[in-house]
CSV table of C-alpha atoms and ligand atoms in Angstrom, one decimal:
chain,number,residue,atom,x,y,z
A,1475,MET,CA,93.0,105.7,85.9
A,1476,LYS,CA,96.2,105.5,84.7
A,1477,PRO,CA,99.4,104.5,86.2
A,1478,ALA,CA,101.9,107.5,86.8
A,1479,ALA,CA,104.8,107.1,84.4
A,1480,PHE,CA,107.8,104.1,84.9
A,1481,ALA,CA,110.9,103.1,83.4
A,1482,TYR,CA,110.1,99.3,83.1
A,1483,HIS,CA,113.3,97.1,83.2
A,1484,ALA,CA,113.2,93.4,82.1
A,1485,PRO,CA,116.2,91.9,83.7
A,1486,ALA,CA,117.6,88.9,82.2
A,1487,THR,CA,119.0,87.3,85.0
A,1488,LEU,CA,118.1,87.5,89.0
A,1489,ALA,CA,122.0,88.5,89.5
A,1490,GLU,CA,120.7,91.7,87.0
A,1491,GLY,CA,117.5,92.1,88.7
A,1492,VAL,CA,119.0,92.8,92.1
A,1493,ALA,CA,121.7,95.2,90.7
A,1494,LEU,CA,119.1,97.3,89.5
A,1495,LEU,CA,117.0,97.4,93.0
A,1496,ALA,CA,120.4,98.1,94.3
A,1497,GLU,CA,120.8,100.9,91.9
A,1498,PHE,CA,117.6,102.3,92.3
A,1499,GLY,CA,116.9,101.8,96.1
A,1500,ASP,CA,113.2,102.9,97.1
A,1501,THR,CA,112.4,104.4,93.7
A,1502,ALA,CA,112.1,100.7,92.6
A,1503,LYS,CA,109.5,98.4,92.9
A,1504,ILE,CA,109.5,94.5,91.8
A,1505,ILE,CA,106.7,93.1,89.5
A,1506,ALA,CA,106.1,89.4,89.6
A,1507,GLY,CA,102.4,88.8,88.1
A,1508,GLY,CA,101.1,92.4,88.8
A,1509,GLN,CA,97.8,91.3,90.2
A,1510,SER,CA,98.0,93.3,93.3
A,1511,LEU,CA,100.5,95.8,92.2
A,1512,ILE,CA,99.1,96.8,89.0
A,1513,PRO,CA,95.8,97.5,90.6
A,1514,MET,CA,97.7,99.9,93.0
A,1515,LEU,CA,99.3,101.6,90.7
A,1516,ALA,CA,96.6,102.4,88.2
A,1517,LEU,CA,94.1,103.6,91.1
A,1518,ARG,CA,97.6,105.4,91.7
A,1519,LEU,CA,97.4,104.4,95.3
A,1520,ALA,CA,101.4,103.8,94.7
A,1521,ALA,CA,104.1,105.2,92.2
A,1522,PHE,CA,107.3,104.0,91.5
A,1523,GLU,CA,110.0,105.4,88.8
A,1524,HIS,CA,111.0,102.4,88.0
A,1525,LEU,CA,109.6,98.7,88.0
A,1526,VAL,CA,111.8,95.5,88.0
A,1527,ASP,CA,110.0,92.8,86.1
A,1528,ILE,CA,110.9,89.3,87.7
A,1529,GLY,CA,108.4,87.5,86.5
A,1530,ARG,CA,109.9,85.7,83.4
A,1531,LEU,CA,113.2,84.7,85.6
A,1532,PRO,CA,113.5,80.9,85.1
A,1533,GLU,CA,116.0,80.9,88.2
A,1534,LEU,CA,112.7,81.7,90.5
A,1535,ARG,CA,110.5,79.2,88.8
A,1536,GLY,CA,110.0,75.5,89.8
A,1537,ILE,CA,109.0,72.9,92.8
A,1538,GLU,CA,111.8,71.2,94.2
A,1539,LYS,CA,110.3,68.0,96.1
A,1540,GLY,CA,113.1,66.7,98.8
A,1541,GLU,CA,112.5,64.0,101.6
A,1542,ALA,CA,111.9,66.8,104.5
A,1543,THR,CA,111.2,70.1,102.6
A,1544,VAL,CA,109.8,71.6,99.4
A,1545,ARG,CA,111.3,74.4,98.2
A,1546,ILE,CA,109.0,76.3,95.9
A,1547,GLY,CA,110.5,79.4,93.5
A,1548,ALA,CA,108.6,82.7,94.5
A,1549,GLY,CA,108.0,83.5,90.9
A,1550,THR,CA,106.0,80.1,90.2
A,1551,THR,CA,102.7,81.0,89.5
A,1552,GLN,CA,99.2,80.1,91.8
A,1553,ALA,CA,98.0,78.1,88.8
A,1554,THR,CA,101.3,75.9,88.9
A,1555,ILE,CA,101.1,75.3,92.2
A,1556,GLU,CA,97.2,74.3,92.1
A,1557,ARG,CA,98.1,71.6,89.5
A,1558,SER,CA,100.7,70.2,92.1
A,1559,ALA,CA,98.8,69.1,94.6
A,1560,ALA,CA,101.2,66.4,96.1
A,1561,ALA,CA,103.7,68.7,96.8
A,1562,VAL,CA,102.2,70.9,99.8
A,1563,PRO,CA,98.6,70.1,100.1
A,1564,LEU,CA,97.5,73.1,102.3
A,1565,LEU,CA,99.3,75.3,99.9
A,1566,ALA,CA,97.3,73.8,97.1
A,1567,ARG,CA,94.0,73.8,98.7
A,1568,ALA,CA,94.3,77.5,99.2
A,1569,THR,CA,95.2,78.2,95.9
A,1570,PRO,CA,91.6,77.6,94.4
A,1571,LEU,CA,90.3,80.2,97.1
A,1572,ILE,CA,92.6,82.8,95.3
A,1573,GLY,CA,90.9,85.0,93.0
A,1574,HIS,CA,89.9,83.5,89.7
A,1575,PHE,CA,91.8,81.7,87.7
A,1576,GLN,CA,92.6,84.5,85.2
A,1577,ILE,CA,94.4,85.9,88.4
A,1578,ARG,CA,96.0,82.7,89.4
A,1579,ASN,CA,97.6,82.4,85.8
A,1580,ARG,CA,99.5,85.4,86.7
A,1581,GLY,CA,99.6,85.6,90.4
A,1582,THR,CA,102.8,84.2,92.0
A,1583,LEU,CA,103.8,82.4,95.1
A,1584,GLY,CA,106.4,85.3,96.2
A,1585,GLY,CA,103.8,88.2,95.0
A,1586,SER,CA,101.1,87.0,97.5
A,1587,ILE,CA,103.6,86.7,100.4
A,1588,ALA,CA,105.4,89.5,99.8
A,1589,HIS,CA,102.5,91.4,99.4
A,1590,ALA,CA,101.1,90.6,102.7
A,1591,ASP,CA,97.7,91.1,102.8
A,1592,ALA,CA,96.4,89.8,105.9
A,1593,ALA,CA,93.2,88.6,104.4
A,1594,ALA,CA,95.3,86.8,102.1
A,1595,GLU,CA,95.6,82.6,102.0
A,1596,TYR,CA,99.0,81.9,101.1
A,1597,PRO,CA,100.7,84.1,103.8
A,1598,ALA,CA,98.8,81.7,106.5
A,1599,VAL,CA,99.5,78.7,104.8
A,1600,ALA,CA,103.3,80.1,105.3
A,1601,LEU,CA,102.7,80.9,108.7
A,1602,THR,CA,100.8,77.7,109.8
A,1603,LEU,CA,103.3,75.1,108.2
A,1604,ASP,CA,106.6,77.1,109.4
A,1605,ALA,CA,107.8,78.2,105.7
A,1606,ASP,CA,111.5,79.7,105.7
A,1607,MET,CA,111.7,82.7,103.0
A,1608,GLU,CA,114.8,83.1,101.2
A,1609,ALA,CA,115.7,86.5,100.1
A,1610,ILE,CA,118.2,87.6,97.8
A,1611,SER,CA,119.9,91.2,97.2
A,1612,ALA,CA,123.4,92.5,95.9
A,1613,ALA,CA,124.8,92.0,99.3
A,1614,GLY,CA,123.8,88.1,99.6
A,1615,ARG,CA,121.1,85.7,100.8
A,1616,ARG,CA,119.6,85.6,104.0
A,1617,ASN,CA,116.3,83.2,105.4
A,1618,ILE,CA,113.6,84.5,107.2
A,1619,PRO,CA,111.5,82.3,109.3
A,1620,ALA,CA,107.9,82.9,108.3
A,1621,ALA,CA,107.0,83.8,112.4
A,1622,ASP,CA,109.2,86.9,111.6
A,1623,PHE,CA,108.6,87.9,108.1
A,1624,PHE,CA,105.3,89.4,108.5
A,1625,THR,CA,105.7,92.6,110.0
A,1626,GLY,CA,102.5,94.6,109.9
A,1627,MET,CA,99.9,95.6,107.2
A,1628,TRP,CA,101.6,95.0,104.1
A,1629,SER,CA,104.7,95.0,105.5
A,1630,THR,CA,107.3,92.4,105.9
A,1631,ALA,CA,110.9,92.0,106.8
A,1632,LEU,CA,112.2,92.2,103.2
A,1633,ALA,CA,114.1,95.4,102.6
A,1634,ASP,CA,113.4,97.5,99.3
A,1635,ASP,CA,116.5,95.9,97.4
A,1636,GLU,CA,115.6,92.4,98.7
A,1637,VAL,CA,113.7,89.5,96.4
A,1638,LEU,CA,112.2,86.7,98.0
A,1639,ALA,CA,113.7,84.0,95.8
A,1640,ASN,CA,112.0,80.7,97.5
A,1641,VAL,CA,109.8,79.5,99.7
A,1642,THR,CA,110.7,76.2,101.9
A,1643,PHE,CA,107.8,74.3,103.4
A,1644,PRO,CA,108.6,71.3,105.8
A,1645,VAL,CA,107.2,68.2,104.9
A,1646,TRP,CA,104.8,66.7,107.3
A,1647,PRO,CA,105.5,62.7,107.6
A,1648,GLY,CA,103.1,59.9,108.7
A,1649,ARG,CA,99.2,60.7,109.9
A,1650,THR,CA,98.6,64.0,109.0
A,1651,GLY,CA,95.9,66.3,107.8
A,1652,PHE,CA,95.5,69.9,106.2
A,1653,ALA,CA,92.4,72.1,106.0
A,1654,ILE,CA,91.6,75.7,105.3
A,1655,GLU,CA,88.4,76.9,105.0
A,1656,GLU,CA,87.2,80.8,104.6
A,1657,PHE,CA,83.9,82.5,104.4
A,1658,ALA,CA,83.8,85.5,101.5
A,1659,ARG,CA,80.9,87.3,100.1
A,1660,ARG,CA,81.3,85.9,96.7
A,1661,HIS,CA,83.5,83.3,95.4
A,1662,GLY,CA,86.8,84.7,94.3
A,1663,ASP,CA,86.6,87.6,96.9
A,1664,PHE,CA,89.2,88.4,99.5
A,1665,ALA,CA,88.0,86.5,102.6
A,1666,ILE,CA,85.9,88.1,105.4
A,1667,ALA,CA,87.5,85.2,108.0
A,1668,GLY,CA,89.2,82.4,107.4
A,1669,ALA,CA,91.7,79.5,109.2
A,1670,THR,CA,94.1,77.0,107.9
A,1671,VAL,CA,94.9,73.7,109.9
A,1672,ALA,CA,98.0,71.3,109.9
A,1673,ILE,CA,98.1,68.3,112.2
A,1674,GLU,CA,100.0,65.1,112.7
A,1675,VAL,CA,98.8,62.3,114.8
A,1676,ASP,CA,100.3,59.4,116.1
A,1677,ALA,CA,98.9,56.0,116.3
A,1678,GLY,CA,96.6,56.2,118.7
A,1679,ASN,CA,95.3,59.7,117.4
A,1680,ARG,CA,97.1,61.8,119.9
A,1681,ILE,CA,98.1,65.3,118.2
A,1682,ARG,CA,101.8,65.1,117.8
A,1683,ARG,CA,101.9,68.6,116.5
A,1684,CYS,CA,99.6,71.2,114.7
A,1685,GLY,CA,99.5,75.0,113.3
A,1686,ILE,CA,96.2,77.1,113.2
A,1687,GLY,CA,96.4,80.2,111.1
A,1688,LEU,CA,94.0,82.7,111.1
A,1689,PHE,CA,93.5,85.4,108.3
A,1690,GLY,CA,91.7,88.3,107.8
A,1691,LEU,CA,91.2,88.6,111.6
A,1692,GLY,CA,94.4,91.5,112.2
A,1693,SER,CA,97.0,93.7,110.6
A,1694,THR,CA,98.8,90.4,109.7
A,1695,PRO,CA,98.1,86.9,109.4
A,1696,GLU,CA,98.3,84.8,112.8
A,1697,ARG,CA,99.2,81.6,114.5
A,1698,ALA,CA,96.4,80.6,117.1
A,1699,VAL,CA,99.4,80.3,119.7
A,1700,THR,CA,96.8,79.9,122.9
A,1701,ALA,CA,94.5,77.3,121.1
A,1702,GLU,CA,97.8,75.1,119.8
A,1703,GLY,CA,99.7,75.4,122.9
A,1704,ASP,CA,97.0,73.3,125.0
A,1705,LEU,CA,96.7,70.8,122.1
A,1706,THR,CA,100.0,68.2,121.8
A,1707,GLY,CA,99.6,64.9,123.6
A,1708,ARG,CA,95.8,65.1,123.3
A,1709,ASP,CA,93.3,62.5,121.9
A,1710,ILE,CA,91.8,64.6,118.8
A,1711,ALA,CA,88.1,62.9,119.9
A,1712,ASP,CA,88.7,65.0,123.2
A,1713,VAL,CA,89.1,68.2,121.3
A,1714,VAL,CA,85.8,70.4,121.1
A,1715,PRO,CA,86.0,72.1,117.6
A,1716,ASP,CA,83.6,75.0,118.5
A,1717,ASP,CA,85.5,75.5,121.7
A,1718,LEU,CA,88.6,75.5,120.2
A,1719,GLY,CA,87.3,78.0,117.5
A,1720,ARG,CA,86.2,80.4,120.4
A,1721,THR,CA,89.7,80.2,121.6
A,1722,ALA,CA,91.7,80.6,119.0
A,1723,VAL,CA,90.2,83.9,118.6
A,1724,SER,CA,89.7,84.9,122.0
A,1725,GLY,CA,93.0,86.5,122.3
A,1726,LEU,CA,92.9,88.7,119.2
A,1727,ARG,CA,93.5,92.5,119.3
A,1728,SER,CA,93.3,94.1,115.9
A,1729,VAL,CA,90.5,92.1,114.4
A,1730,PRO,CA,89.3,95.1,111.5
A,1731,SER,CA,85.7,96.6,111.3
A,1732,ASP,CA,84.6,97.6,107.9
A,1733,LEU,CA,81.7,97.3,105.7
A,1734,HIS,CA,81.6,93.8,105.9
A,1735,GLY,CA,81.1,93.9,109.3
A,1736,PRO,CA,82.2,94.5,112.4
A,1737,ALA,CA,85.2,93.3,114.6
A,1738,GLU,CA,82.4,91.0,116.6
A,1739,TYR,CA,81.1,89.6,113.8
A,1740,ARG,CA,84.5,88.9,111.8
A,1741,LYS,CA,85.4,86.7,115.5
A,1742,ARG,CA,82.5,84.8,115.3
A,1743,VAL,CA,82.9,84.0,111.6
A,1744,GLY,CA,86.9,83.3,112.2
A,1745,ALA,CA,85.9,80.9,115.2
A,1746,ALA,CA,83.2,78.7,113.0
A,1747,MET,CA,86.3,78.7,110.1
A,1748,VAL,CA,88.6,77.5,112.9
A,1749,ALA,CA,86.1,74.3,113.8
A,1750,ARG,CA,85.1,73.8,110.4
A,1751,ALA,CA,89.1,73.5,109.4
A,1752,TRP,CA,90.0,71.7,112.7
A,1753,ARG,CA,86.9,69.2,111.9
A,1754,ARG,CA,88.2,68.4,108.2
A,1755,ALA,CA,91.9,68.2,108.8
A,1756,CYS,CA,91.1,65.6,111.9
A,1757,ALA,CA,89.1,63.4,109.3
A,1758,GLU,CA,92.2,63.2,106.8
A,1759,ALA,CA,94.7,62.6,109.9
A,1760,ARG,CA,92.6,59.9,111.5
A,1761,ASP,CA,91.8,58.1,108.0
A,1762,GLY,CA,95.5,58.8,106.9
B,3207,FAD,C1,89.9,90.3,91.6
B,3207,FAD,C2,91.4,90.3,92.3
B,3207,FAD,C3,90.9,88.9,93.3
B,3207,FAD,C4,92.1,88.9,94.0
B,3207,FAD,N1,91.4,87.9,95.2
B,3207,FAD,C5,92.6,87.5,96.1
B,3207,FAD,C6,92.0,86.4,96.8
B,3207,FAD,O1,90.8,86.0,97.2
B,3207,FAD,N2,93.4,86.0,98.0
B,3207,FAD,C7,94.5,86.3,97.7
B,3207,FAD,O2,95.3,85.9,98.6
B,3207,FAD,N3,94.8,87.3,96.6
B,3207,FAD,C8,93.8,87.6,95.9
B,3207,FAD,N4,94.2,88.6,95.0
B,3207,FAD,C9,95.8,89.2,94.8
B,3207,FAD,C10,96.5,87.8,94.0
B,3207,FAD,O3,96.4,86.7,94.4
B,3207,FAD,C11,97.8,88.6,93.6
B,3207,FAD,O4,98.3,87.4,92.3
B,3207,FAD,C12,99.1,88.2,94.3
B,3207,FAD,O5,98.7,88.8,95.7
B,3207,FAD,C13,100.0,89.3,94.1
B,3207,FAD,O6,100.9,87.8,93.2
B,3207,FAD,P1,101.5,88.5,92.2
B,3207,FAD,O7,102.9,88.1,91.7
B,3207,FAD,O8,100.8,89.2,91.0
B,3207,FAD,O9,102.3,90.2,92.4
B,3207,FAD,P2,102.7,91.4,92.1
B,3207,FAD,O10,101.2,92.2,92.2
B,3207,FAD,O11,103.4,91.7,91.1
B,3207,FAD,O12,103.3,92.3,93.3
B,3207,FAD,C14,102.6,92.0,94.7
B,3207,FAD,C15,103.9,92.8,96.0
B,3207,FAD,O13,104.9,91.7,96.0
B,3207,FAD,C16,106.0,92.4,95.8
B,3207,FAD,N5,106.9,91.2,95.3
B,3207,FAD,C17,106.4,90.3,94.2
B,3207,FAD,N6,106.8,89.6,93.9
B,3207,FAD,C18,107.9,89.8,94.9
B,3207,FAD,C19,109.3,88.7,95.3
B,3207,FAD,N7,109.6,87.6,94.6
B,3207,FAD,N8,110.2,89.3,96.0
B,3207,FAD,C20,109.6,90.7,96.8
B,3207,FAD,N9,108.9,91.3,96.7
B,3207,FAD,C21,107.9,90.6,95.5
B,3207,FAD,C22,105.9,93.4,94.8
B,3207,FAD,O14,106.8,94.5,94.8
B,3207,FAD,C23,104.2,94.3,95.1
B,3207,FAD,O15,104.7,94.8,96.4
B,3207,FAD,C24,93.4,89.4,94.1
B,3207,FAD,C25,94.0,90.3,93.2
B,3207,FAD,C26,92.4,90.6,92.2
B,3207,FAD,C27,93.0,91.7,91.0
């Protein structure tokens, strides 16, 4: 199928882009890499009178590494992030799991996070690392913590006239480990269930802080808060990964059932992914 007709706008600056969004309101949609939006338009699952292309704006591209944070322009392609492994290790490790390289060459960080697919890798990484989202509109700028950003199935705290401009990730110093694990039917497919783990330990291998993210297991990415709550101060050797996995998925209330399997199956897969990611992240932190 072909998309319904739309007017295409290619602003030269971000200021021009947000002015167009303010002018056209909910008849306009941002397009970045087009890797999620174009299929939806082509299948006529969505239709907009105006597309505002932010994909070429230099202001939205680039990776700035500071002492305590890494700020990444929302328009930075996934392929660029994949090549910048040192900047945010968990993000770089998640990237090869997104589709295929042709998709990552065009798909952007901001597009994936703004699209907010509950089975996508980047939203779960942003949540796990407590990233900060900077939104810009004609009215100004505001910052939205990842914990408040994902509001439902494919929906976010962004207003129709706001562009996600930057995503800022805290740098985790010291002895750290990061891992992402997912199960998909074929390489390049969205995950049936997946997990992210970030961990920091002290010199005695006691857990200073950790984040556990889940994807494919609800209507939004989730933090496994019950499992995390119990971990600070414990020796990593005392945590049983399989038990942790079961605890992490135990509180989930909206696990999807679909043609890939019932909710109970996804939960079991999710628990196994948490256990696997935990083992890998701990091994890295112990050796680090
Ligand atoms: C075959 C295939 C397999 C895929 N597999 C995976 C996968 O395994 N994992 C995965 O995570 N993704 C997967 N994707 C999706 C892909 O990663 C997309 O790149 C990503 O979801 C959207 O990024 P984009 O830049 O292409 O955004 P677009 O498609 O241009 O936009 C997506 C949505 O985000 C909005 N948007 C985009 N940028 C911004 C911004 N800066 N501010 C506000 N709103 C914005 C758009 O308005 C639109 O609603 C797959 C896609 C395909 C076609």
